[in-house]
Short mmCIF file of C-alpha atoms and ligand atoms in Angstrom, two decimals:
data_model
loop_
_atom_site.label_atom_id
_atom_site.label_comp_id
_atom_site.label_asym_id
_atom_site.label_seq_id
_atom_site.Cartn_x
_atom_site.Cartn_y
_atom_site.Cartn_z
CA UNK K 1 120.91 80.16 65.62
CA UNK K 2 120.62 83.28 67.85
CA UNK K 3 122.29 86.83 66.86
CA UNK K 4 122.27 89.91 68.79
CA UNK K 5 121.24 92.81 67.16
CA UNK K 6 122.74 96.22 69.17
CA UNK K 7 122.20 99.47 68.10
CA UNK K 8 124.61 101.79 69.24
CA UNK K 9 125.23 105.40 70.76
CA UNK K 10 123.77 105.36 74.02
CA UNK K 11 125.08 105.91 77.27
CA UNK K 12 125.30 103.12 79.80
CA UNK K 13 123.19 104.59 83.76
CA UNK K 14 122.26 102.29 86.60
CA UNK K 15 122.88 99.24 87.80
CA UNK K 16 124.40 96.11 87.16
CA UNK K 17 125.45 92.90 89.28
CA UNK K 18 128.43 90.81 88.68
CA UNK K 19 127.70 86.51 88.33
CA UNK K 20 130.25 84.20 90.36
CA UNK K 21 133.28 83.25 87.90
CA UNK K 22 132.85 80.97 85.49
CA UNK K 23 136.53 79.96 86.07
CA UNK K 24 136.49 79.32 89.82
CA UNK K 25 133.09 77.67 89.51
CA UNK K 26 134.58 75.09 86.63
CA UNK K 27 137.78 73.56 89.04
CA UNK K 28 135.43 73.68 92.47
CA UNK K 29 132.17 71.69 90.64
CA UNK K 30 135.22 69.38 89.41
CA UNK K 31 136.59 69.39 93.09
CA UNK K 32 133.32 67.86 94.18
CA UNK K 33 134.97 64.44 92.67
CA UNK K 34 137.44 64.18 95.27
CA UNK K 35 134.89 63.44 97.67
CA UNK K 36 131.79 60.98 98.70
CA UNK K 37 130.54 63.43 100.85
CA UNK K 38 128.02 66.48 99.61
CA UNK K 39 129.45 69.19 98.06
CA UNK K 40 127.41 72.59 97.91
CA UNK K 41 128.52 75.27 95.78
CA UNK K 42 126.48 78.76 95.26
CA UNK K 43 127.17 81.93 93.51
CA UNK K 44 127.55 79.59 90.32
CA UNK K 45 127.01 81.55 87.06
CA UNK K 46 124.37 79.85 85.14
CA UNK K 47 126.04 80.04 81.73
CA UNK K 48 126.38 77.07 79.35
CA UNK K 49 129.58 75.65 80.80
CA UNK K 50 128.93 75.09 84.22
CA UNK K 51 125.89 73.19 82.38
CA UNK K 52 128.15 71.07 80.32
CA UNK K 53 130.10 70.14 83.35
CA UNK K 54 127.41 69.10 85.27
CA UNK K 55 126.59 66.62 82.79
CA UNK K 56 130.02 65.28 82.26
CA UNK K 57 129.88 64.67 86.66
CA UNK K 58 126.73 63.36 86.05
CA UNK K 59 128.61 60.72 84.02
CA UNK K 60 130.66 59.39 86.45
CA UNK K 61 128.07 59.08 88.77
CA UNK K 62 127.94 62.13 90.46
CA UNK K 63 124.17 63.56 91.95
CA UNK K 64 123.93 67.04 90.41
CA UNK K 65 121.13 69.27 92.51
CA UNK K 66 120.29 72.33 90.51
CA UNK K 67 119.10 74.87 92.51
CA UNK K 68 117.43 78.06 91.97
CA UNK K 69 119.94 81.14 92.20
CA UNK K 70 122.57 79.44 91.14
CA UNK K 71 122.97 77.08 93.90
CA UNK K 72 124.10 73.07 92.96
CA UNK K 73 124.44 70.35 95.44
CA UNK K 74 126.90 67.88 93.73
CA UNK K 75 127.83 64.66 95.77
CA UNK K 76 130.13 62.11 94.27
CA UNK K 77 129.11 59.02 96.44
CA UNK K 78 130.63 56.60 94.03
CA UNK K 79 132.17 56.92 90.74
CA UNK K 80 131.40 54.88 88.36
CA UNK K 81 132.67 55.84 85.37
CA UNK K 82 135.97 57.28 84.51
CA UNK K 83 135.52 58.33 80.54
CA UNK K 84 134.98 61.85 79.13
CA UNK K 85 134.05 61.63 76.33
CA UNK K 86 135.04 63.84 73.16
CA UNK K 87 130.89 65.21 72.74
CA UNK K 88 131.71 66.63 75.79
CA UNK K 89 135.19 68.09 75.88
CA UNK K 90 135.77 69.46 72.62
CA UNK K 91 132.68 71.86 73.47
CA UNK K 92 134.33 72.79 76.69
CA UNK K 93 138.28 72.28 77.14
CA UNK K 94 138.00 73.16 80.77
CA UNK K 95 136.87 69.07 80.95
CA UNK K 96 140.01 69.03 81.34
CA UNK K 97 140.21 69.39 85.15
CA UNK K 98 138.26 66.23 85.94
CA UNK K 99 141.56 64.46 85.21
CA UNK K 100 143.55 64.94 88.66
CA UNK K 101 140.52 64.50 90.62
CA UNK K 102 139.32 61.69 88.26
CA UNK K 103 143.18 59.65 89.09
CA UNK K 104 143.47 61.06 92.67
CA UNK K 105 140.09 59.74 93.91
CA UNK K 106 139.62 56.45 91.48
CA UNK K 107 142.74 55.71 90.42
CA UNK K 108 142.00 55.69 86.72
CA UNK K 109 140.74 58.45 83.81
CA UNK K 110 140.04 58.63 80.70
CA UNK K 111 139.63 61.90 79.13
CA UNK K 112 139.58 62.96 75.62
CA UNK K 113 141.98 65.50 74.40
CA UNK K 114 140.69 68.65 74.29
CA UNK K 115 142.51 69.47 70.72
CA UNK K 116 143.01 73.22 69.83
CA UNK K 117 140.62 75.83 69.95
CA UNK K 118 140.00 79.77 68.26
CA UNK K 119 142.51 81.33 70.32
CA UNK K 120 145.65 78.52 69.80
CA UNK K 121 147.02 75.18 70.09
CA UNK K 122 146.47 74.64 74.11
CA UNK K 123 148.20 71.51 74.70
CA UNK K 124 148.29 69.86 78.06
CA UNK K 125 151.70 68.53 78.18
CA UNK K 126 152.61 70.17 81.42
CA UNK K 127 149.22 68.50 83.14
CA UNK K 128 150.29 65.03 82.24
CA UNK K 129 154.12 65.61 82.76
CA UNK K 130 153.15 67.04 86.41
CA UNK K 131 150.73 63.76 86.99
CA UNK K 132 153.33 60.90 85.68
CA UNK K 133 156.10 62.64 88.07
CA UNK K 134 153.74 61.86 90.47
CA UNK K 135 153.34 58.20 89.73
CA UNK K 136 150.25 58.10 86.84
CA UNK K 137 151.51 56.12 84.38
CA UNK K 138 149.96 57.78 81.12
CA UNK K 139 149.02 56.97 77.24
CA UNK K 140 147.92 59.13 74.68
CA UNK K 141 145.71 56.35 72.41
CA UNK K 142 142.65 57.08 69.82
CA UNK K 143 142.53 60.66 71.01
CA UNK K 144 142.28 60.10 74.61
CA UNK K 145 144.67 60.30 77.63
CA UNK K 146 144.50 57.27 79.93
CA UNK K 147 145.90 58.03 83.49
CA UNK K 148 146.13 55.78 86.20
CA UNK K 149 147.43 55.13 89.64
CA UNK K 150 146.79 53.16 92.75
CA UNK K 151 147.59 56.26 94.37
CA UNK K 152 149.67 59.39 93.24
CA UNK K 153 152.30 60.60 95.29
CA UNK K 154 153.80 63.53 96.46
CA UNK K 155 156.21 65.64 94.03
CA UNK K 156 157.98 68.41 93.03
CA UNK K 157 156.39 69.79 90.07
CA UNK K 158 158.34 73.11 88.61
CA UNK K 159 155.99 74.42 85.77
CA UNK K 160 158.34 75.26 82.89
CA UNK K 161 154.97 78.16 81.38
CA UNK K 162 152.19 79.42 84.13
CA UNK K 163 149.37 77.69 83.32
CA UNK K 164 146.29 78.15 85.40
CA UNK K 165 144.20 74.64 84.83
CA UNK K 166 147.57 72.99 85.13
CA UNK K 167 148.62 74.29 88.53
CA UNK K 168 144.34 73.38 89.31
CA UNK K 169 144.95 69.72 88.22
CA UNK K 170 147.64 69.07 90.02
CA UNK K 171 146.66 70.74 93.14
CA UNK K 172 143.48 69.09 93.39
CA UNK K 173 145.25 65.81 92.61
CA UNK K 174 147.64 66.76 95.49
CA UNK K 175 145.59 66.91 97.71
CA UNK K 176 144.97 63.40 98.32
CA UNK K 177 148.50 62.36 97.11
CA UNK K 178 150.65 60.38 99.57
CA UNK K 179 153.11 62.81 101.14
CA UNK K 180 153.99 66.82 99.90
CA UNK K 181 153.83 67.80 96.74
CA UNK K 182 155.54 71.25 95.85
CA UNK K 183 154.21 73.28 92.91
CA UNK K 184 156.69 75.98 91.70
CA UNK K 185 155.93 78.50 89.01
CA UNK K 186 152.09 78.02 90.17
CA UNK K 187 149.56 80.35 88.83
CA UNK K 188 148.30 82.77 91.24
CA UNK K 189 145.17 84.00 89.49
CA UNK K 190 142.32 84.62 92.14
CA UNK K 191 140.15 81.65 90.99
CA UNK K 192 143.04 79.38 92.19
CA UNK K 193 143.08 81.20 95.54
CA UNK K 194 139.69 80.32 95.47
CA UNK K 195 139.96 76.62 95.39
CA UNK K 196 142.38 76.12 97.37
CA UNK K 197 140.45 77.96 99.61
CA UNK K 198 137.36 75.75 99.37
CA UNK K 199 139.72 72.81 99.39
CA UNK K 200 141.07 73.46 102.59
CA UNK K 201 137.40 73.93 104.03
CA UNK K 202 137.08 70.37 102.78
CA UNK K 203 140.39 69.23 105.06
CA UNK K 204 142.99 69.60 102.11
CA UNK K 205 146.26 70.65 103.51
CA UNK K 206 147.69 73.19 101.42
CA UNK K 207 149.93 76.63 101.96
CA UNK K 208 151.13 79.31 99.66
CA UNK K 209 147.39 79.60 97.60
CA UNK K 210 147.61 83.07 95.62
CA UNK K 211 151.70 82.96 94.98
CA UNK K 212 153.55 81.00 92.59
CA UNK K 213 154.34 78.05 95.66
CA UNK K 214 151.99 75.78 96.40
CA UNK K 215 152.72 73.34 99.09
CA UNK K 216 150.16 70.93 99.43
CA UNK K 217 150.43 67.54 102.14
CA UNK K 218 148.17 64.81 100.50
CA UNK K 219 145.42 63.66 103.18
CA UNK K 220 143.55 59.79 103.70
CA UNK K 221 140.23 61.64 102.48
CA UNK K 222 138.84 64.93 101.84
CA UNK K 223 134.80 66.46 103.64
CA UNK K 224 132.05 67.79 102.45
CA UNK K 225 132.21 71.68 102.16
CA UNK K 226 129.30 74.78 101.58
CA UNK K 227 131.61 77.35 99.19
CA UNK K 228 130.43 80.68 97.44
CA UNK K 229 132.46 81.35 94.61
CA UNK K 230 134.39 84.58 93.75
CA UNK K 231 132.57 87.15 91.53
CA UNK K 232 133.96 87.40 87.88
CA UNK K 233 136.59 89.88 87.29
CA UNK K 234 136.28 89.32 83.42
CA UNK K 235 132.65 90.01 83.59
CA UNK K 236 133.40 92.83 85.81
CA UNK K 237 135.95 94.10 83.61
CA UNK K 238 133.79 93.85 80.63
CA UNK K 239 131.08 95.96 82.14
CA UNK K 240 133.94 98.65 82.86
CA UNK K 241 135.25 98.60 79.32
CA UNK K 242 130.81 98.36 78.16
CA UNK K 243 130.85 102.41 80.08
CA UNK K 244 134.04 103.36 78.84
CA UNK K 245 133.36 102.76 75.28
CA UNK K 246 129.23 103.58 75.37
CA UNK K 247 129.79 106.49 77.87
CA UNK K 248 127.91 106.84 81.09
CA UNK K 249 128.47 106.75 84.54
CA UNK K 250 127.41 102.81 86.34
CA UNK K 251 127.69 101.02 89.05
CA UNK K 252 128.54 97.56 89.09
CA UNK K 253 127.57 95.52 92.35
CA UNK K 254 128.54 91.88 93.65
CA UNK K 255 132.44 92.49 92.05
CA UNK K 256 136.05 91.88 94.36
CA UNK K 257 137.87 94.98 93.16
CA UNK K 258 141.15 93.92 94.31
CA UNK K 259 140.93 91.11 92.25
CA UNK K 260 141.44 93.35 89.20
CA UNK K 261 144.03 95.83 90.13
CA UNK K 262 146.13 95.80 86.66
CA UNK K 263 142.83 96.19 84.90
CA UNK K 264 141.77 99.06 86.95
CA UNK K 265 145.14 100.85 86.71
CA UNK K 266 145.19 100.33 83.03
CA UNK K 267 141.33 101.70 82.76
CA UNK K 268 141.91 104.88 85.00
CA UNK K 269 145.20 105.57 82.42
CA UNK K 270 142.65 105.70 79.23
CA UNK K 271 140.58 108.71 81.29
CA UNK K 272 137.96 106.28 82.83
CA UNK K 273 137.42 107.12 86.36
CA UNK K 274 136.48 104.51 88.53
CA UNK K 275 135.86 104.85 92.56
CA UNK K 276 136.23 101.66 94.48
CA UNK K 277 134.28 100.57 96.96
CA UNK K 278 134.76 96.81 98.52
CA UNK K 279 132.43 95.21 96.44
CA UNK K 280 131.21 97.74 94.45
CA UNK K 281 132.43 100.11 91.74
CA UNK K 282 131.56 103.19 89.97
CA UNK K 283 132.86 103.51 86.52
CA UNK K 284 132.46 106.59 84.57
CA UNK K 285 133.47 107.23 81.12
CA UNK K 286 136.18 108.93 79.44
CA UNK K 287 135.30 112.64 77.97
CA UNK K 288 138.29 111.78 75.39
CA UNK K 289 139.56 107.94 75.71
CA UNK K 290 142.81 107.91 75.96
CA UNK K 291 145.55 105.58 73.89
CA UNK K 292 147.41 103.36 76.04
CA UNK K 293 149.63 100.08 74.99
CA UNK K 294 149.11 96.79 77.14
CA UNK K 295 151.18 93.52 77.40
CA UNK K 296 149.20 90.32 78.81
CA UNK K 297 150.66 88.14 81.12
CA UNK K 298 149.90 85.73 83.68
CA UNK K 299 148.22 87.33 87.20
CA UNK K 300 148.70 90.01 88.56
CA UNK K 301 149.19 91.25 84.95
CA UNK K 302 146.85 92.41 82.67
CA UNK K 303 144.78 89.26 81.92
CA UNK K 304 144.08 87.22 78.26
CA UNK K 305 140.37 87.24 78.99
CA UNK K 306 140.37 91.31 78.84
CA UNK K 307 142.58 91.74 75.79
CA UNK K 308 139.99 91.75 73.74
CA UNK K 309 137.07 93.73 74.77
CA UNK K 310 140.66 96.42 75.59
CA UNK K 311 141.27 96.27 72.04
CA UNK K 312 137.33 97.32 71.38
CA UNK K 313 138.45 100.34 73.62
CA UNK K 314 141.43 101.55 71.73
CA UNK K 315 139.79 101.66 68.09
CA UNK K 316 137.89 104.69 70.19
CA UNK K 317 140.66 106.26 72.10
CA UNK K 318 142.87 109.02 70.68
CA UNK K 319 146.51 108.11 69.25
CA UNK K 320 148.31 104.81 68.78
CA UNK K 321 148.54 101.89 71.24
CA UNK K 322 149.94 98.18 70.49
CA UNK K 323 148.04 95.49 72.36
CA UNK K 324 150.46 92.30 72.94
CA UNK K 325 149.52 89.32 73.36
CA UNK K 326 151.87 87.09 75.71
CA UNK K 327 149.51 84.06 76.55
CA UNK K 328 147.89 82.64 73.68
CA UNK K 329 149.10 82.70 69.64
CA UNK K 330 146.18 83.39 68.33
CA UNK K 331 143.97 85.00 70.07
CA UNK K 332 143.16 88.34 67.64
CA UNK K 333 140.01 86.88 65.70
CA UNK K 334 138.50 90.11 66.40
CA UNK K 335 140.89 92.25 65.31
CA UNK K 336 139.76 91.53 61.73
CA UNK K 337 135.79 92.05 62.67
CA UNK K 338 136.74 95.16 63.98
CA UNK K 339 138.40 96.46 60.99
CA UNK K 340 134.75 95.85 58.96
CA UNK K 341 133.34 97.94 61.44
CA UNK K 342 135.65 100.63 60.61
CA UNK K 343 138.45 100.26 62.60
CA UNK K 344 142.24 101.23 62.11
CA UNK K 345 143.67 98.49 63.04
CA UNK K 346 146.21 95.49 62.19
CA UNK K 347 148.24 92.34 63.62
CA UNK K 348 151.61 92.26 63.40
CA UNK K 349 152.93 88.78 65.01
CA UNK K 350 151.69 88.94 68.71
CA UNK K 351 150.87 92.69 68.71
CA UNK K 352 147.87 94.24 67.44
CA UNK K 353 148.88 98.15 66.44
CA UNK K 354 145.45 100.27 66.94
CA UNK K 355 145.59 103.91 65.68
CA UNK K 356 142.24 105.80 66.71
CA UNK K 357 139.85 107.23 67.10
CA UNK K 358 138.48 105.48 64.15
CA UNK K 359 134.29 106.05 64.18
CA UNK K 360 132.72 102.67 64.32
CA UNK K 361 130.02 102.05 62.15
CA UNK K 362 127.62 99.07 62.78
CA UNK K 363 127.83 95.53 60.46
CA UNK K 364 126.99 92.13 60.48
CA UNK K 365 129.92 90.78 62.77
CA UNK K 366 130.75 87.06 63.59
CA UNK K 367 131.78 85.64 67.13
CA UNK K 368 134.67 83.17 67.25
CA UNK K 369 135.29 82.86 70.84
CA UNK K 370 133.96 83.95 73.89
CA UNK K 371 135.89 87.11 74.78
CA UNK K 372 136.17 87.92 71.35
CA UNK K 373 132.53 88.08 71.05
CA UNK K 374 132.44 90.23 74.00
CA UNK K 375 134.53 92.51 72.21
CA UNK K 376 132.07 92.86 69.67
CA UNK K 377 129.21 93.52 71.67
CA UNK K 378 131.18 96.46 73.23
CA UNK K 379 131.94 97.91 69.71
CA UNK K 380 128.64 97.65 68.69
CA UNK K 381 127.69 99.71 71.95
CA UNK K 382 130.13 102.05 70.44
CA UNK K 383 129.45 102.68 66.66
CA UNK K 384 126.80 104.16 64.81
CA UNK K 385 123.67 102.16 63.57
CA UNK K 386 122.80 98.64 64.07
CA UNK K 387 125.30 95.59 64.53
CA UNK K 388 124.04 92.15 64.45
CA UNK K 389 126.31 89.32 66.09
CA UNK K 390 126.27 86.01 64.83
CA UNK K 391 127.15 82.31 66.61
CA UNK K 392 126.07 84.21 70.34
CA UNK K 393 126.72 80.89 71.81
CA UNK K 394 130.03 81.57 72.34
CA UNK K 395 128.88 84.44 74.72
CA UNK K 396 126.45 82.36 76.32
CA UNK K 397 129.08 79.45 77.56
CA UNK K 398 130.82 82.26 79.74
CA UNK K 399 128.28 85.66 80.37
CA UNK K 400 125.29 85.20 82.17
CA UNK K 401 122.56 86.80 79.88
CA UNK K 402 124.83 89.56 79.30
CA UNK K 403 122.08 91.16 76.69
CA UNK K 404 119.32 91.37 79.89
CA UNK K 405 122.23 92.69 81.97
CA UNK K 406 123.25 96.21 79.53
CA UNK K 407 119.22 95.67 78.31
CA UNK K 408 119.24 96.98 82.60
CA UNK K 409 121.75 99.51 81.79
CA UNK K 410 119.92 101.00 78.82
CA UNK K 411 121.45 99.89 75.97
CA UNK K 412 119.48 99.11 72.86
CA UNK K 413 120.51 95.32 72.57
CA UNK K 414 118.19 92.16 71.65
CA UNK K 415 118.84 88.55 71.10
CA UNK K 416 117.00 87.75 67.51
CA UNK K 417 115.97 84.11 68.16
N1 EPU B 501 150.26 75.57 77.99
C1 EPU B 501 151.12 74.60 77.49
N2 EPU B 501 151.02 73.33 78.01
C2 EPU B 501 150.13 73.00 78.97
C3 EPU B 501 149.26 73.99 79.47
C4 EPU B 501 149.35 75.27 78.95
O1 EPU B 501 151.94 74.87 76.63
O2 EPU B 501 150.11 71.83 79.38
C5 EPU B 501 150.33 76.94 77.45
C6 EPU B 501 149.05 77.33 76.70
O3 EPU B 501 149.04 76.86 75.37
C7 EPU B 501 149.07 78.82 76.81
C8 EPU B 501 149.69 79.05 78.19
O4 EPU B 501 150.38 77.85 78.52
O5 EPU B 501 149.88 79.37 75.83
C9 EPU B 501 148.72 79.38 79.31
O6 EPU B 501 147.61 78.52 79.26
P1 EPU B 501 146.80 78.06 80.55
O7 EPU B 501 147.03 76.61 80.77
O8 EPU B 501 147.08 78.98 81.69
O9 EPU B 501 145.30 78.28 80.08
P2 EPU B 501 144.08 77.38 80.53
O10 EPU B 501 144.30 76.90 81.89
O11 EPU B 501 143.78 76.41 79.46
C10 EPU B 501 142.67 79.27 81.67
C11 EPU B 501 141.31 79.87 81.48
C12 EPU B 501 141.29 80.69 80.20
C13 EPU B 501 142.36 81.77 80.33
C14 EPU B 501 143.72 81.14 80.62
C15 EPU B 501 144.82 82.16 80.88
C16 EPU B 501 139.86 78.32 82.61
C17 EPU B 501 138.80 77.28 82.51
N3 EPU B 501 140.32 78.80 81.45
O12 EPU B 501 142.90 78.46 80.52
O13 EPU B 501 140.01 81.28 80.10
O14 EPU B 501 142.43 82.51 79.14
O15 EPU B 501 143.64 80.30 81.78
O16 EPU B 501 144.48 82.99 81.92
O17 EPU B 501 140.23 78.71 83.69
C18 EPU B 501 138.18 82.27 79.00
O18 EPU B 501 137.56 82.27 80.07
O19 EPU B 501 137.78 82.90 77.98
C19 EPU B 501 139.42 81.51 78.88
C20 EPU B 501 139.93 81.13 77.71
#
């Protein structure tokens, strides 16, 4: 099983290039269902999930095209099968958003449930609540949801919690609903801008994409479209928190700084200083990182996916911080691999306290999920001696060869094969 061994204490110089976002690119490839016509998608990341996906298309039917640079044709001319199967979906819970298109388009799905995962329970009550009030009739039988409907209708759907692949179901299922369907308490993150933008390109009829209402009027039948996905503001903000706790002074191309303004406010109050340009930033590191408390929440706020490679941060910075976590129940796995490494650190409920700076020292660290084992990699840039990472596959289904990429930037990093 690959490991990556880092040894740490170098400053981060140079270059580095963002991938398109592994959480855009997961809804649009999905989007592809909703029609027969060719769907072209580029600025795809090439990490392990969008290659999981493509497979479970492939299974109903769809042509996948692979294309160098991260370019995949997908065209859903018929589909022939409706069933996702468990292999599939408990290795990537993000199936999930085959569903809508799955019961918008056919009529019928059957998807496996994804179950929980290393960060919480993740149910998706609020997807199937939102798809029966628009006229699915649903079971939940042998571990698998069965949806169907000779064709959904217009709602209004209020979302009781934000959820982001929730307010994605439902608005790609809207879009070839019979009359409006109204999404209230929408998630507004930037990959759902994104879709709806690419929707729209493909004649879906939707206003409000980016705030929490979505109005969307269901069309006969949805084109063809040619869409470049957003660049990753998780990867981008893991590169910024890679030079804050490494040191250095990089620039990191291909990125949508406005994307990540609560992440670059929060960044610029620990001493990093970071000049914007509009695709491009330059981060450079803190002389003395400075403590500072953060509370996820649902966009524009200060996002799940960078609470942990934050927390990697404060173990460095001087004075006390609390890091809350608002989104998911569980998601401080790495709170616990930080403390072997040295730091001062502990969870209390759904804060982490973090009193620092607590000198890192390098160990033999496991991965439990994917931003988690980001977090690790950035400590490991930070501490003394050699860490080793174990169970990298978690970093590989969302960072594109993120060992190559701070390899570029001159860490000392290798994947041990
Ligand atoms: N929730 C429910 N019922 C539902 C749906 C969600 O109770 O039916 C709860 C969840 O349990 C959670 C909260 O609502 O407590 C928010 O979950 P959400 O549905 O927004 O999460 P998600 O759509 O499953 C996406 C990302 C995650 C990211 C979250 C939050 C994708 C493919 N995944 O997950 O990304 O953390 O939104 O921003 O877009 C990652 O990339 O590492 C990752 C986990």
């Amino acid at each position: 099983m690959d490991k990556i061994r880092i040894v740490g204490g170098r400053p981060l110089e140079g270059t580095v290039r963002v991938s398109g976002a592994k959480n855009a690119s997961l809804p649009e490839m999905c989007a592809a269902l909703l029609t027969e016509k060719p769907v072209v998608l580029r600025n795809l990341p090439e990490v392990r999930d969008i290659q999981t996906l493509g497979r479970l298309l492939e299974g109903f039917g769809a042509e996948v095209e692979c294309r160098v640079g991260g370019i995949q044709e997908i065209r859903a001319r018929d589909v022939t099968s409706v069933e996702a199967p468990y292999e599939l979906v408990k290795t990537m819970r993000a199936s999930v958003l085959v569903l809508g298109p799955l019961v918008a388009r056919a009529g019928r799905a059957r998807v496996s449930l994804p179950g929980g995962c290393a960060i919480g329970a993740r149910p998706i009550n609020l997807h199937l609540l939102a798809l029966e009030k628009m006229g699915a009739l649903i079971s939940v039988e042998h571990g698998y949801v069965e949806a169907s409907a000779e064709r959904l209708r217009g709602a209004e759907i209020h979302f009781e919690t934000v959820t982001v692949t929730g307010t994605e179901n439902v608005l790609m299922a809207a879009t070839l609903a019979d009359g409006e369907t109204v999404i209230s308490n929408a998630a507004c993150e930037p990959e759902i801008e994104d879709l709806a933008l690419m929707l729209t390109a493909m004649g879906a009829r939707i206003e409000g994409a980016g705030t929490s209402t979505l109005r969307i009027e269901g069309v006969g039948s949805l084109n063809g479209t040619d869409h470049a996905v957003i660049p990753d503001r998780i990867e981008t903000g893991t590169f910024i928190a890679a030079c804050a706790i490494a040191g250095g002074d990089i620039e990191i191309l291909a990125c949508n700084p406005a994307h990540l303004r609560a992440v670059l406010d929060k960044f610029r109050e620990t001493g990093t200083r970071i000049e914007e340009g509009p695709s491009n930033l330059r981060v450079r590191a803190p002389r003395q990182i400075r403590a500072s408390s953060i509370t996820t929440l649902p966009h524009p706020g200060f996002p799940t996916d960078m609470q942990a490679q934050y927390t990697a941060l404060m173990t460095q910075a001087s004075g006390a911080c609390t890091v809350t976590e608002n989104i998911f129940e569980n998601r401080f796995m790495h709170v616990a691999e930080l403390q072997r490494m040295g730091a001062n650190n502990r969870v209390d409920g759904r804060t982490a306290l973090i009193s620092g700076p607590a000198p890192l020292s390098g160990a033999q660290v496991m991965a439990t999920d994917l931003r988690a084992s980001a977090s690790l990699v950035l400590a490991g840039l930070g501490a003394s001696g050699e860490t080793v990472i174990d169970r990298v596959y978690h970093l590989d289904r969302g960072y594109y060869r993120i060992d190559e990429k701070l390899r570029g930037l001159g860490a000392d990093i290798e994947r041990l094969i």
